[in-house]
Short mmCIF file of C-alpha atoms in Angstrom, two decimals:
data_model
loop_
_atom_site.label_atom_id
_atom_site.label_comp_id
_atom_site.label_asym_id
_atom_site.label_seq_id
_atom_site.Cartn_x
_atom_site.Cartn_y
_atom_site.Cartn_z
CA MET A 1 0.00 0.00 0.00
CA ARG A 2 1.49 3.36 -1.00
CA LYS A 3 1.83 6.08 1.57
CA ARG A 4 1.09 9.66 0.83
CA VAL A 5 2.20 12.95 2.32
CA LEU A 6 -0.68 14.86 3.84
CA PRO A 7 -1.31 18.30 2.44
CA ILE A 8 -0.38 20.94 5.00
CA SER A 9 -3.88 22.37 5.13
CA ALA A 10 -5.66 19.05 5.53
CA PRO A 11 -5.81 18.40 9.31
CA VAL A 12 -8.08 20.50 11.48
CA ARG A 13 -5.91 21.89 14.26
CA PHE A 14 -7.21 22.78 17.69
CA THR A 15 -5.05 25.11 19.72
CA PHE A 16 -7.49 25.67 22.57
CA SER A 17 -7.17 23.93 25.92
CA TYR A 18 -10.74 22.67 25.67
CA ALA A 19 -10.08 21.02 22.35
CA PRO A 20 -10.76 17.44 23.54
CA ALA A 21 -14.19 18.36 24.85
CA LEU A 22 -14.97 20.31 21.70
CA SER A 23 -13.81 17.51 19.44
CA GLY A 24 -15.87 15.05 21.49
CA LEU A 25 -18.91 17.23 21.00
CA LEU A 26 -18.22 17.40 17.29
CA VAL A 27 -17.94 13.61 17.11
CA VAL A 28 -21.33 13.22 18.84
CA MET A 29 -22.84 15.76 16.44
CA GLY A 30 -21.22 13.97 13.55
CA MET A 31 -22.71 10.65 14.65
CA LEU A 32 -26.16 12.16 14.81
CA LEU A 33 -25.95 14.26 11.70
CA GLY A 34 -24.14 11.79 9.53
CA CYS A 35 -20.90 13.73 9.72
CA PRO A 36 -21.15 17.10 8.01
CA PRO A 37 -18.56 17.98 5.38
CA THR A 38 -16.69 20.32 7.72
CA LEU A 39 -15.47 17.34 9.70
CA GLN A 40 -14.36 15.36 6.72
CA ALA A 41 -10.89 16.83 6.68
CA GLN A 42 -10.14 14.95 9.90
CA ASN A 43 -10.75 11.69 8.11
CA LEU A 44 -8.05 12.04 5.55
CA THR A 45 -5.37 9.55 6.36
CA ALA A 46 -2.12 8.78 4.71
CA ASP A 47 -3.57 5.54 3.35
CA THR A 48 -5.04 4.97 -0.05
CA THR A 49 -8.25 3.00 -0.53
CA PRO A 50 -7.31 -0.61 -1.29
CA THR A 51 -8.42 -1.69 -4.74
CA SER A 52 -8.20 -4.82 -6.86
CA THR A 53 -10.01 -6.56 -9.70
CA ALA A 54 -12.47 -9.42 -9.91
CA GLN A 55 -9.91 -11.36 -11.94
CA MET A 56 -7.38 -11.10 -9.09
CA ALA A 57 -10.01 -12.36 -6.65
CA MET A 58 -10.92 -15.30 -8.86
CA THR A 59 -7.26 -16.23 -9.28
CA TYR A 60 -6.87 -16.16 -5.51
CA LEU A 61 -9.91 -18.41 -5.05
CA ASP A 62 -8.69 -20.78 -7.78
CA GLN A 63 -5.41 -21.22 -5.93
CA LEU A 64 -7.08 -22.27 -2.70
CA GLN A 65 -6.85 -25.89 -1.65
CA ASP A 66 -10.05 -27.65 -0.60
CA LEU A 67 -11.88 -25.59 1.95
CA GLU A 68 -12.62 -27.64 5.04
CA LYS A 69 -15.68 -27.17 7.17
CA SER A 70 -14.97 -24.53 9.76
CA GLU A 71 -15.58 -25.24 13.44
CA ALA A 72 -16.21 -21.55 13.93
CA TRP A 73 -19.27 -21.56 11.66
CA PRO A 74 -21.24 -24.75 12.26
CA GLY A 75 -24.16 -23.67 10.06
CA ILE A 76 -22.10 -23.02 6.92
CA GLU A 77 -21.12 -25.68 4.41
CA PRO A 78 -17.80 -24.82 2.75
CA ALA A 79 -18.83 -25.69 -0.81
CA LEU A 80 -21.92 -23.47 -0.69
CA PHE A 81 -19.94 -20.72 1.01
CA LEU A 82 -17.26 -20.75 -1.68
CA LYS A 83 -19.87 -20.84 -4.46
CA ASN A 84 -21.60 -17.85 -2.88
CA ILE A 85 -18.35 -15.86 -2.73
CA ARG A 86 -17.55 -16.64 -6.36
CA GLU A 87 -21.04 -15.50 -7.38
CA ASN A 88 -20.68 -12.26 -5.44
CA ILE A 89 -17.36 -11.51 -7.14
CA SER A 90 -18.46 -12.39 -10.65
CA HIS A 91 -21.91 -10.80 -10.26
CA PRO A 92 -21.72 -8.22 -7.44
CA LEU A 93 -25.16 -6.78 -8.28
CA GLY A 94 -26.67 -10.09 -7.19
CA LEU A 95 -25.74 -9.49 -3.53
CA TYR A 96 -28.95 -9.90 -1.58
CA GLU A 97 -29.82 -8.42 1.80
CA GLY A 98 -32.89 -10.60 2.46
CA ASN A 99 -36.60 -9.98 2.83
CA ASN A 100 -37.68 -8.05 5.86
CA THR A 101 -34.19 -7.63 7.37
CA ASN A 102 -32.34 -4.48 8.42
CA PHE A 103 -29.29 -5.39 6.37
CA CYS A 104 -29.70 -2.74 3.63
CA GLY A 105 -26.95 -0.50 5.04
CA TYR A 106 -24.50 -3.39 5.14
CA ALA A 107 -25.48 -4.40 1.61
CA ALA A 108 -24.82 -0.86 0.33
CA LEU A 109 -21.42 -0.91 2.04
CA SER A 110 -20.67 -4.32 0.51
CA TYR A 111 -21.46 -2.96 -2.95
CA LEU A 112 -18.45 -0.67 -2.59
CA LEU A 113 -16.19 -3.45 -1.35
CA LEU A 114 -17.23 -5.90 -4.07
CA HIS A 115 -16.81 -3.37 -6.85
CA ASP A 116 -13.57 -1.76 -5.74
CA ASN A 117 -11.70 -4.48 -3.86
CA PRO A 118 -13.04 -7.96 -4.63
CA LEU A 119 -9.68 -9.53 -3.75
CA GLY A 120 -9.82 -7.90 -0.32
CA TYR A 121 -13.36 -9.20 0.08
CA ALA A 122 -12.36 -12.75 -0.90
CA LYS A 123 -9.38 -12.80 1.49
CA LEU A 124 -11.40 -11.33 4.34
CA MET A 125 -14.22 -13.84 3.91
CA MET A 126 -11.82 -16.77 3.70
CA GLU A 127 -9.99 -15.69 6.84
CA LEU A 128 -13.26 -15.13 8.67
CA TYR A 129 -14.48 -18.56 7.67
CA ARG A 130 -11.31 -20.42 8.53
CA GLU A 131 -10.23 -18.58 11.66
CA GLY A 132 -13.52 -17.26 12.99
CA ARG A 133 -11.94 -13.81 13.11
CA ALA A 134 -10.25 -11.53 10.59
CA ARG A 135 -8.83 -8.07 10.05
CA TYR A 136 -9.67 -5.69 7.22
CA GLY A 137 -7.86 -2.37 7.28
CA LYS A 138 -8.15 -0.95 10.78
CA ILE A 139 -11.02 -3.19 11.77
CA LEU A 140 -10.66 -6.51 13.56
CA PHE A 141 -13.79 -8.65 13.30
CA GLU A 142 -14.25 -10.99 16.22
CA PRO A 143 -17.81 -12.24 15.86
CA SER A 144 -19.57 -13.35 19.00
CA PRO A 145 -20.49 -17.04 19.55
CA GLU A 146 -24.16 -16.20 18.91
CA ILE A 147 -23.29 -14.81 15.47
CA ARG A 148 -21.16 -17.81 14.57
CA GLU A 149 -23.97 -20.11 15.59
CA ALA A 150 -26.64 -18.20 13.64
CA ALA A 151 -24.80 -17.65 10.34
CA GLY A 152 -25.96 -20.01 7.65
CA LYS A 153 -29.17 -20.79 9.53
CA LEU A 154 -31.21 -17.64 8.82
CA LYS A 155 -34.49 -18.67 7.21
CA PHE A 156 -37.51 -17.15 5.51
CA LYS A 157 -35.50 -14.26 4.06
CA GLY A 158 -35.92 -15.14 0.39
CA ALA A 159 -32.69 -15.79 -1.50
CA LEU A 160 -30.67 -14.91 1.62
CA ASP A 161 -31.67 -18.38 2.93
CA ILE A 162 -29.28 -19.98 0.44
CA ARG A 163 -26.52 -17.36 0.61
CA PRO A 164 -24.37 -18.21 3.64
CA ALA A 165 -21.60 -15.77 2.75
CA GLU A 166 -24.01 -12.82 2.93
CA GLN A 167 -25.44 -14.13 6.21
CA LEU A 168 -21.98 -14.41 7.75
CA TRP A 169 -20.83 -11.03 6.47
CA PHE A 170 -23.91 -8.99 7.37
CA LEU A 171 -24.11 -10.55 10.82
CA CYS A 172 -20.40 -9.79 11.42
CA LEU A 173 -20.89 -6.17 10.35
CA ALA A 174 -23.95 -5.71 12.55
CA ASP A 175 -22.15 -7.38 15.45
CA HIS A 176 -19.10 -5.15 15.15
CA PHE A 177 -20.44 -1.69 14.28
CA LYS A 178 -22.78 -0.01 16.72
CA GLY A 179 -24.71 3.22 16.51
CA TYR A 180 -27.23 4.91 18.76
CA LEU A 181 -30.08 2.88 17.23
CA ASN A 182 -28.39 -0.26 18.58
CA LEU A 183 -27.97 1.04 22.14
CA TYR A 184 -30.78 -1.01 23.66
CA ASN A 185 -30.13 -4.19 21.72
CA ARG A 186 -26.41 -4.78 21.48
CA HIS A 187 -26.27 -8.57 21.65
CA TYR A 188 -27.66 -10.85 19.01
CA HIS A 189 -30.64 -13.06 19.66
CA SER A 190 -32.50 -15.11 17.09
CA GLY A 191 -34.60 -12.83 14.87
CA ASP A 192 -32.58 -9.69 15.66
CA GLU A 193 -31.61 -9.31 12.02
CA ASP A 194 -35.11 -7.86 11.51
CA ASN A 195 -35.00 -5.27 14.28
CA PHE A 196 -32.93 -2.54 15.92
CA TRP A 197 -29.93 -4.78 16.58
CA ALA A 198 -29.17 -4.61 12.85
CA ALA A 199 -30.35 -1.04 12.23
CA VAL A 200 -27.92 1.43 10.65
CA ASN A 201 -28.30 5.11 11.42
CA TYR A 202 -26.77 7.56 8.98
CA GLY A 203 -23.73 8.43 11.08
CA LYS A 204 -22.94 4.75 11.56
CA PHE A 205 -23.17 4.09 7.83
CA ASN A 206 -20.72 6.86 7.01
CA ARG A 207 -18.41 5.74 9.78
CA MET A 208 -18.39 2.19 8.44
CA VAL A 209 -17.50 3.34 4.93
CA ARG A 210 -14.76 5.58 6.27
CA ASN A 211 -13.24 3.29 8.88
CA LEU A 212 -13.64 -0.10 7.27
CA LEU A 213 -13.19 0.67 3.58
CA ASN A 214 -11.01 3.77 3.97
CA TYR A 215 -12.96 5.96 1.57
CA ARG A 216 -13.16 9.71 1.71
CA VAL A 217 -16.77 10.35 2.66
CA VAL A 218 -18.71 13.51 1.94
CA ALA A 219 -22.07 13.26 3.65
CA ARG A 220 -25.07 15.55 3.59
CA GLY A 221 -28.17 14.91 5.66
CA SER A 222 -29.14 13.16 8.87
CA ASP A 223 -31.55 10.68 10.41
CA LEU A 224 -34.26 13.28 10.90
CA ILE A 225 -33.47 16.39 8.90
CA ARG A 226 -33.18 16.37 5.15
CA PRO A 227 -30.00 17.69 3.51
CA SER A 228 -29.99 21.40 2.98
CA VAL A 229 -28.73 21.74 -0.55
CA PRO A 230 -30.10 24.53 -2.72
CA ASP A 231 -30.68 22.35 -5.76
CA LEU A 232 -30.86 18.64 -5.07
CA TYR A 233 -30.68 17.69 -8.72
CA ASP A 234 -27.57 19.75 -9.41
CA TYR A 235 -25.91 18.60 -6.21
CA ILE A 236 -26.44 14.89 -6.81
CA SER A 237 -25.59 15.14 -10.52
CA GLU A 238 -22.32 16.84 -9.64
CA GLN A 239 -21.50 14.26 -6.97
CA MET A 240 -22.14 11.38 -9.34
CA LYS A 241 -19.38 12.53 -11.66
CA THR A 242 -16.86 11.11 -9.22
CA GLY A 243 -17.10 8.22 -6.79
CA THR A 244 -20.15 6.28 -5.68
CA THR A 245 -23.28 7.91 -4.33
CA VAL A 246 -25.42 6.31 -1.63
CA LEU A 247 -28.91 7.62 -0.88
CA TYR A 248 -30.53 7.27 2.52
CA LEU A 249 -34.26 7.50 1.94
CA ASN A 250 -37.76 6.71 2.99
CA ASN A 251 -38.33 3.45 1.20
CA THR A 252 -41.97 3.07 2.22
CA ASN A 253 -42.98 6.22 0.41
CA LEU A 254 -41.19 5.07 -2.71
CA TYR A 255 -43.90 2.45 -3.14
CA LYS A 256 -46.94 3.31 -1.08
CA LYS A 257 -47.94 6.83 -1.94
CA ASN A 258 -51.33 7.39 -0.42
CA HIS A 259 -52.67 4.41 1.48
CA ASP A 260 -52.70 6.27 4.79
CA LYS A 261 -53.98 9.63 5.90
CA LEU A 262 -51.09 10.00 8.35
CA ARG A 263 -47.60 8.99 7.27
CA TRP A 264 -44.32 9.08 9.14
CA ASN A 265 -41.56 10.46 7.01
CA ILE A 266 -38.38 8.90 8.30
CA PRO A 267 -35.53 7.32 6.36
CA THR A 268 -35.48 3.54 6.37
CA HIS A 269 -33.34 2.37 3.50
CA TYR A 270 -29.95 2.70 1.77
CA VAL A 271 -29.59 2.39 -1.99
CA ILE A 272 -26.67 2.83 -4.37
CA LEU A 273 -27.49 5.49 -6.93
CA LEU A 274 -26.40 4.42 -10.41
CA ASP A 275 -28.07 6.95 -12.69
CA PHE A 276 -29.85 10.23 -12.16
CA GLU A 277 -31.24 12.43 -14.91
CA ARG A 278 -34.06 14.78 -15.74
CA THR A 279 -36.63 13.62 -18.29
CA PRO A 280 -38.21 15.96 -20.90
CA ASP A 281 -41.49 15.93 -18.92
CA GLY A 282 -39.84 17.34 -15.80
CA LEU A 283 -39.53 14.11 -13.84
CA ILE A 284 -36.28 12.68 -12.52
CA ARG A 285 -35.34 9.24 -13.71
CA ILE A 286 -33.27 7.35 -11.17
CA ILE A 287 -31.65 3.96 -11.39
CA TYR A 288 -30.61 2.51 -8.06
CA TRP A 289 -29.36 -0.78 -6.72
CA ASP A 290 -30.83 -2.71 -3.83
CA TYR A 291 -32.08 -6.25 -3.13
CA GLY A 292 -29.87 -7.79 -5.81
CA LEU A 293 -31.44 -5.78 -8.62
CA ARG A 294 -31.17 -2.48 -10.42
CA THR A 295 -34.41 -0.52 -10.35
CA LEU A 296 -35.52 2.30 -12.63
CA GLN A 297 -38.11 4.73 -11.37
CA GLN A 298 -39.36 8.14 -12.54
CA LEU A 299 -40.19 10.48 -9.70
CA LYS A 300 -41.24 14.07 -9.23
CA PRO A 301 -38.40 16.34 -8.02
CA GLU A 302 -40.53 17.39 -5.06
CA PHE A 303 -41.12 13.78 -4.07
CA LEU A 304 -37.38 13.11 -4.15
CA ARG A 305 -36.64 16.21 -2.09
CA LYS A 306 -39.08 15.06 0.58
CA ASN A 307 -37.86 11.49 0.77
CA ILE A 308 -34.08 11.75 0.56
CA PHE A 309 -32.55 12.20 4.00
CA GLY A 310 -28.93 11.50 3.28
CA ILE A 311 -26.56 11.75 0.33
CA THR A 312 -23.23 10.07 0.87
CA HIS A 313 -20.51 10.50 -1.67
CA CYS A 314 -17.79 7.84 -1.39
CA LEU A 315 -14.48 8.67 -3.02
CA LYS A 316 -11.57 6.33 -3.29
CA LYS A 317 -8.49 7.84 -1.68
CA THR A 318 -5.63 7.91 -4.10
CA SER A 319 -1.99 8.79 -3.66
CA ILE A 320 -2.84 12.29 -4.88
CA GLU A 321 -5.80 13.72 -2.98
CA PRO A 322 -7.93 16.26 -4.83
CA MET B 1 -80.33 7.42 34.59
CA ASN B 2 -77.46 5.21 35.59
CA PRO B 3 -74.74 5.75 32.98
CA ARG B 4 -73.06 2.44 33.75
CA PRO B 5 -74.88 0.31 31.13
CA ALA B 6 -74.02 2.83 28.41
CA TYR B 7 -70.36 2.83 29.39
CA LEU B 8 -70.34 -0.92 29.48
CA MET B 9 -71.89 -1.09 26.04
CA VAL B 10 -69.29 1.28 24.59
CA ILE B 11 -66.42 -0.59 26.25
CA GLY B 12 -67.88 -3.87 25.09
CA TRP B 13 -68.20 -2.62 21.52
CA VAL B 14 -64.61 -1.34 21.51
CA ALA B 15 -63.33 -4.59 22.98
CA LEU B 16 -65.31 -6.57 20.45
CA SER B 17 -64.01 -4.51 17.54
CA CYS B 18 -60.42 -4.73 18.71
CA SER B 19 -60.41 -8.42 19.43
CA PHE B 20 -62.70 -9.46 16.64
CA CYS B 21 -62.01 -12.96 15.55
CA THR B 22 -59.81 -12.35 12.53
CA SER B 23 -59.71 -15.98 11.58
CA THR B 24 -63.49 -16.27 11.39
CA ASN B 25 -63.78 -13.09 9.37
CA MET B 26 -60.95 -13.85 7.05
CA THR B 27 -62.25 -17.35 6.44
CA ARG B 28 -65.72 -15.94 5.86
CA TYR B 29 -64.32 -13.25 3.57
CA TYR B 30 -62.47 -15.89 1.59
CA SER B 31 -65.50 -18.14 1.34
CA GLN B 32 -67.57 -15.19 0.07
CA HIS B 33 -64.99 -14.04 -2.46
CA HIS B 34 -63.04 -17.18 -3.24
CA GLY B 35 -64.35 -17.24 -6.80
CA ALA B 36 -62.94 -13.77 -7.52
CA LEU B 37 -59.76 -14.34 -5.51
CA ASP B 38 -58.95 -17.73 -7.02
CA SER B 39 -59.65 -16.45 -10.49
CA MET B 40 -57.40 -13.45 -9.84
CA GLU B 41 -54.60 -15.73 -8.72
CA ARG B 42 -54.94 -17.95 -11.79
CA SER B 43 -55.08 -14.94 -14.07
CA TYR B 44 -52.01 -13.38 -12.44
CA LYS B 45 -49.99 -16.58 -12.76
CA GLN B 46 -50.89 -16.87 -16.40
CA LEU B 47 -49.99 -13.23 -17.14
CA TYR B 48 -46.77 -13.53 -15.13
CA GLY B 49 -45.61 -16.08 -17.68
CA PHE B 50 -45.39 -13.33 -20.31
CA SER B 51 -43.12 -11.14 -18.19
CA PRO B 52 -42.60 -10.98 -14.41
CA PHE B 53 -44.62 -8.08 -12.99
CA SER B 54 -46.53 -6.84 -9.94
CA VAL B 55 -49.46 -4.46 -9.63
CA LEU B 56 -49.96 -1.98 -6.80
CA TYR B 57 -52.77 0.49 -6.25
CA THR B 58 -50.99 3.43 -4.66
CA ASP B 59 -54.00 5.41 -3.49
CA ARG B 60 -57.06 4.74 -1.36
CA SER B 61 -59.45 5.52 -4.19
CA PHE B 62 -57.91 2.93 -6.53
CA GLN B 63 -57.28 5.43 -9.31
CA GLN B 64 -53.47 5.30 -9.38
CA VAL B 65 -51.66 2.14 -10.25
CA SER B 66 -47.99 1.27 -10.03
CA LEU B 67 -46.58 -1.41 -12.28
CA GLU B 68 -43.32 -3.19 -11.48
CA ILE B 69 -41.92 -5.01 -14.47
CA VAL B 70 -38.80 -7.11 -14.12
CA THR B 71 -36.57 -7.73 -17.12
CA ASP B 72 -33.20 -9.48 -17.28
CA SER B 73 -31.30 -6.33 -16.49
CA LEU B 74 -33.64 -3.97 -14.66
CA LYS B 75 -36.76 -3.66 -12.58
CA TYR B 76 -38.95 -0.84 -13.91
CA ILE B 77 -41.42 0.89 -11.60
CA TYR B 78 -44.03 3.05 -13.33
CA GLU B 79 -47.01 4.87 -11.91
CA PHE B 80 -50.08 5.82 -13.93
CA GLY B 81 -53.66 6.93 -13.58
CA THR B 82 -55.80 3.95 -14.50
CA GLN B 83 -57.28 5.91 -17.42
CA GLU B 84 -53.97 7.16 -18.82
CA PRO B 85 -53.03 5.96 -22.31
CA ARG B 86 -49.40 5.64 -21.14
CA LEU B 87 -50.43 2.57 -19.16
CA LYS B 88 -51.52 0.73 -22.29
CA ASP B 89 -48.40 1.86 -24.20
CA THR B 90 -46.19 0.53 -21.42
CA LEU B 91 -47.93 -2.85 -21.36
CA ILE B 92 -47.48 -3.18 -25.12
CA ARG B 93 -43.83 -2.20 -24.84
CA TYR B 94 -43.14 -4.99 -22.35
CA HIS B 95 -45.22 -7.55 -24.27
CA LEU B 96 -47.82 -7.89 -21.54
CA PRO B 97 -51.39 -8.73 -22.62
CA VAL B 98 -53.27 -5.44 -22.34
CA GLU B 99 -56.77 -6.84 -21.86
CA GLY B 100 -55.59 -9.43 -19.35
CA ILE B 101 -53.83 -6.82 -17.21
CA TYR B 102 -56.81 -4.44 -17.36
CA SER B 103 -59.12 -7.29 -16.26
CA LEU B 104 -56.75 -8.15 -13.44
CA MET B 105 -56.67 -4.52 -12.30
CA GLU B 106 -60.46 -4.33 -12.38
CA ALA B 107 -60.72 -7.55 -10.36
CA MET B 108 -58.27 -6.12 -7.83
CA ARG B 109 -60.23 -2.90 -7.50
CA SER B 110 -63.52 -4.73 -7.03
CA ILE B 111 -62.26 -6.44 -3.86
CA HIS B 112 -59.98 -3.60 -2.61
CA CYS B 113 -56.85 -5.58 -3.38
CA THR B 114 -53.87 -3.20 -3.19
CA TRP B 115 -51.04 -5.45 -4.30
CA ILE B 116 -50.47 -8.67 -6.18
CA SER B 117 -47.05 -10.12 -6.74
CA ASN B 118 -44.98 -13.24 -6.99
CA LEU B 119 -42.80 -14.05 -3.98
CA ASP B 120 -39.91 -16.50 -3.92
CA TYR B 121 -39.42 -18.75 -0.91
CA TYR B 122 -37.10 -21.63 -0.22
CA VAL B 123 -37.76 -25.16 1.04
CA ASP B 124 -34.74 -27.43 1.54
CA ASP B 125 -32.66 -24.88 -0.38
CA LYS B 126 -34.97 -25.16 -3.41
CA LYS B 127 -36.69 -22.12 -4.82
CA ASN B 128 -40.49 -22.01 -4.90
CA SER B 129 -42.90 -19.21 -5.72
CA LEU B 130 -46.19 -18.17 -4.26
CA VAL B 131 -48.75 -15.54 -5.22
CA TYR B 132 -48.99 -12.79 -2.61
CA ILE B 133 -52.21 -10.77 -2.42
CA SER B 134 -52.75 -7.79 -0.08
CA ILE B 135 -56.24 -6.55 0.65
CA HIS B 136 -56.86 -3.28 2.39
CA ALA B 137 -58.57 -3.85 5.76
CA ARG B 138 -61.30 -1.47 4.64
CA ALA B 139 -62.63 -4.28 2.48
CA LEU B 140 -63.32 -6.30 5.60
CA ARG B 141 -64.77 -3.36 7.54
CA PHE B 142 -62.80 -3.52 10.78
CA PRO B 143 -62.58 0.16 11.67
CA LEU B 144 -60.51 -0.19 14.84
CA LYS B 145 -57.98 -2.68 13.59
CA SER B 146 -54.48 -1.26 13.78
CA LYS B 147 -53.06 -3.58 11.15
CA LYS B 148 -54.15 -2.43 7.78
CA TYR B 149 -53.62 -5.26 5.34
CA TYR B 150 -55.00 -8.73 5.05
CA ILE B 151 -52.55 -10.90 3.20
CA LEU B 152 -53.45 -14.03 1.29
CA THR B 153 -50.79 -16.38 -0.01
CA TYR B 154 -51.44 -18.98 -2.68
CA PHE B 155 -48.91 -21.78 -2.60
CA PRO B 156 -48.30 -23.98 -5.62
CA GLN B 157 -48.83 -27.16 -3.57
CA PRO B 158 -50.53 -28.19 -0.30
CA GLN B 159 -48.76 -27.02 2.84
CA TYR B 160 -48.28 -28.41 6.34
CA TYR B 161 -49.98 -26.84 9.35
CA ASP B 162 -49.85 -27.40 13.09
CA SER B 163 -52.88 -28.23 15.23
CA GLU B 164 -53.68 -24.51 15.54
CA GLY B 165 -53.72 -24.11 11.77
CA ARG B 166 -50.41 -22.23 11.58
CA LEU B 167 -48.25 -22.65 8.51
CA LEU B 168 -45.23 -24.90 9.06
CA ASP B 169 -41.84 -24.81 7.43
CA HIS B 170 -41.61 -28.52 6.84
CA ARG B 171 -43.50 -31.67 7.69
CA GLN B 172 -40.64 -33.07 9.79
CA ARG B 173 -39.26 -29.94 11.37
CA ARG B 174 -42.53 -28.60 12.78
CA ARG B 175 -41.12 -25.08 12.72
CA LEU B 176 -43.45 -22.17 11.90
CA ARG B 177 -42.77 -20.70 8.48
CA LYS B 178 -42.71 -16.92 8.36
CA ILE B 179 -43.32 -14.90 5.24
CA ASN B 180 -42.19 -11.27 5.41
CA GLY B 181 -41.83 -11.74 9.15
CA GLU B 182 -45.44 -12.85 9.69
CA ILE B 183 -46.95 -16.15 10.81
CA PHE B 184 -49.65 -17.38 8.44
CA HIS B 185 -52.84 -19.31 9.15
CA ARG B 186 -54.68 -21.93 7.19
CA ILE B 187 -57.66 -21.21 4.99
CA ASN B 188 -57.26 -24.36 2.96
CA ASP B 189 -54.38 -26.65 1.99
CA ARG B 190 -52.92 -24.15 -0.46
CA VAL B 191 -54.15 -20.79 0.81
CA CYS B 192 -53.10 -18.99 4.00
CA TYR B 193 -53.69 -15.56 5.47
CA THR B 194 -52.28 -13.11 7.96
CA VAL B 195 -52.85 -9.51 9.01
CA SER B 196 -49.98 -7.09 8.64
CA ASP B 197 -48.92 -3.46 8.85
CA LEU B 198 -47.19 -3.80 5.52
CA PHE B 199 -48.71 -4.69 2.21
CA ARG B 200 -45.51 -6.20 0.78
#
């Protein structure tokens, strides 16, 4: 991994004696608000974002000797696990978060990993499977016994039932990363994949992308207040020119427009934005990825403005920072 | 006048409405409408063979319809007024039978069905599909029910149930099967129901 010299102006310097308290306050605000852009400068490290190709990952998997059944993961058969990993590398859009789970944030994060560093993904998954623990970047995954017991045995989640690699990976992520939504349910019990144990608030999502994958993250929005950008269309279009854009939105309203007189407008879902353009009739055509599929939808600009709560722009760190 | 009997009547009515026997009503609803419901399921399965799709009524007045059409590369979600010519154009574009879809939509509207789709589920790691039908609770006239949708599932083959009529995962395992996080109850060998906050 190449090291890079930080630009002189990059770090935010505190010269006051109360700097620790102030920085702590800023961190708390960042967690709640999804980390506003002013804090992003702190996240620049000397590292570059690790990248590789699908071909490199496949070569690595081809070189592996027979994978033996792991004692750490009693519910996972090695052949099915390996097949699942190969499928994810050759067809990353097929990654599936499962019906009725709270794994959408982890799936969006995995989209980045599978597209930009499939070799890293393959090595991490193999180490996790064999050793029951593994390190990726700064993060050491040490899944709890409950997670190791549950992985491979999740049922009634659609295609996730037959995808043990996704089960293992999403459970490990939810077990390791915690946000304020997970405060009252920190330890896994059967069925917790559907509730607050697995929930991902906006600050946690951005933190995961930054800390685990080592991306430069520019985030606008929060869990409750929509992003204040003067022109949403222009802002998102500009962001999409570089990096990957993740939207944090109210998924329920995307489908059910007017079944209820009273509707809660809170964000519930993460999607990867793939295309975003204005149509001649004034609508906005979006293509996004979630649930193992790309979806095309035409929406009114006002509807989008009301239902997007977070826009996260993930940029690979290179040896020469912009 | 002693107000107690009036209070008791009101409390009794509220309690009755809240704890109304869903199973009896759903079974009765199905027996009253099974002709329309079964025909809708058959029609949907036949049309699905042309191209995978789902239909959703997005409003309470059943005037706006959302079509989800799945192709090899993309899922398209469109929303139209039921009278808009764009709806017909879209059906033609995706090689869906126009008259069949219009008949299906009319059948859905007549019984306040908000959503019909195909749902994949797995038994012994093998993929199966069921037809998933959501009916707005308004159709069953339970004003105080908090859960808004009555869900019917049509399985392709007879299912296993426990002694309380709850859908089981497997004949041997005796574990309750959940669909979208809900436990389902028997109407007949192939058809189950539940009540849910969510229509899909």
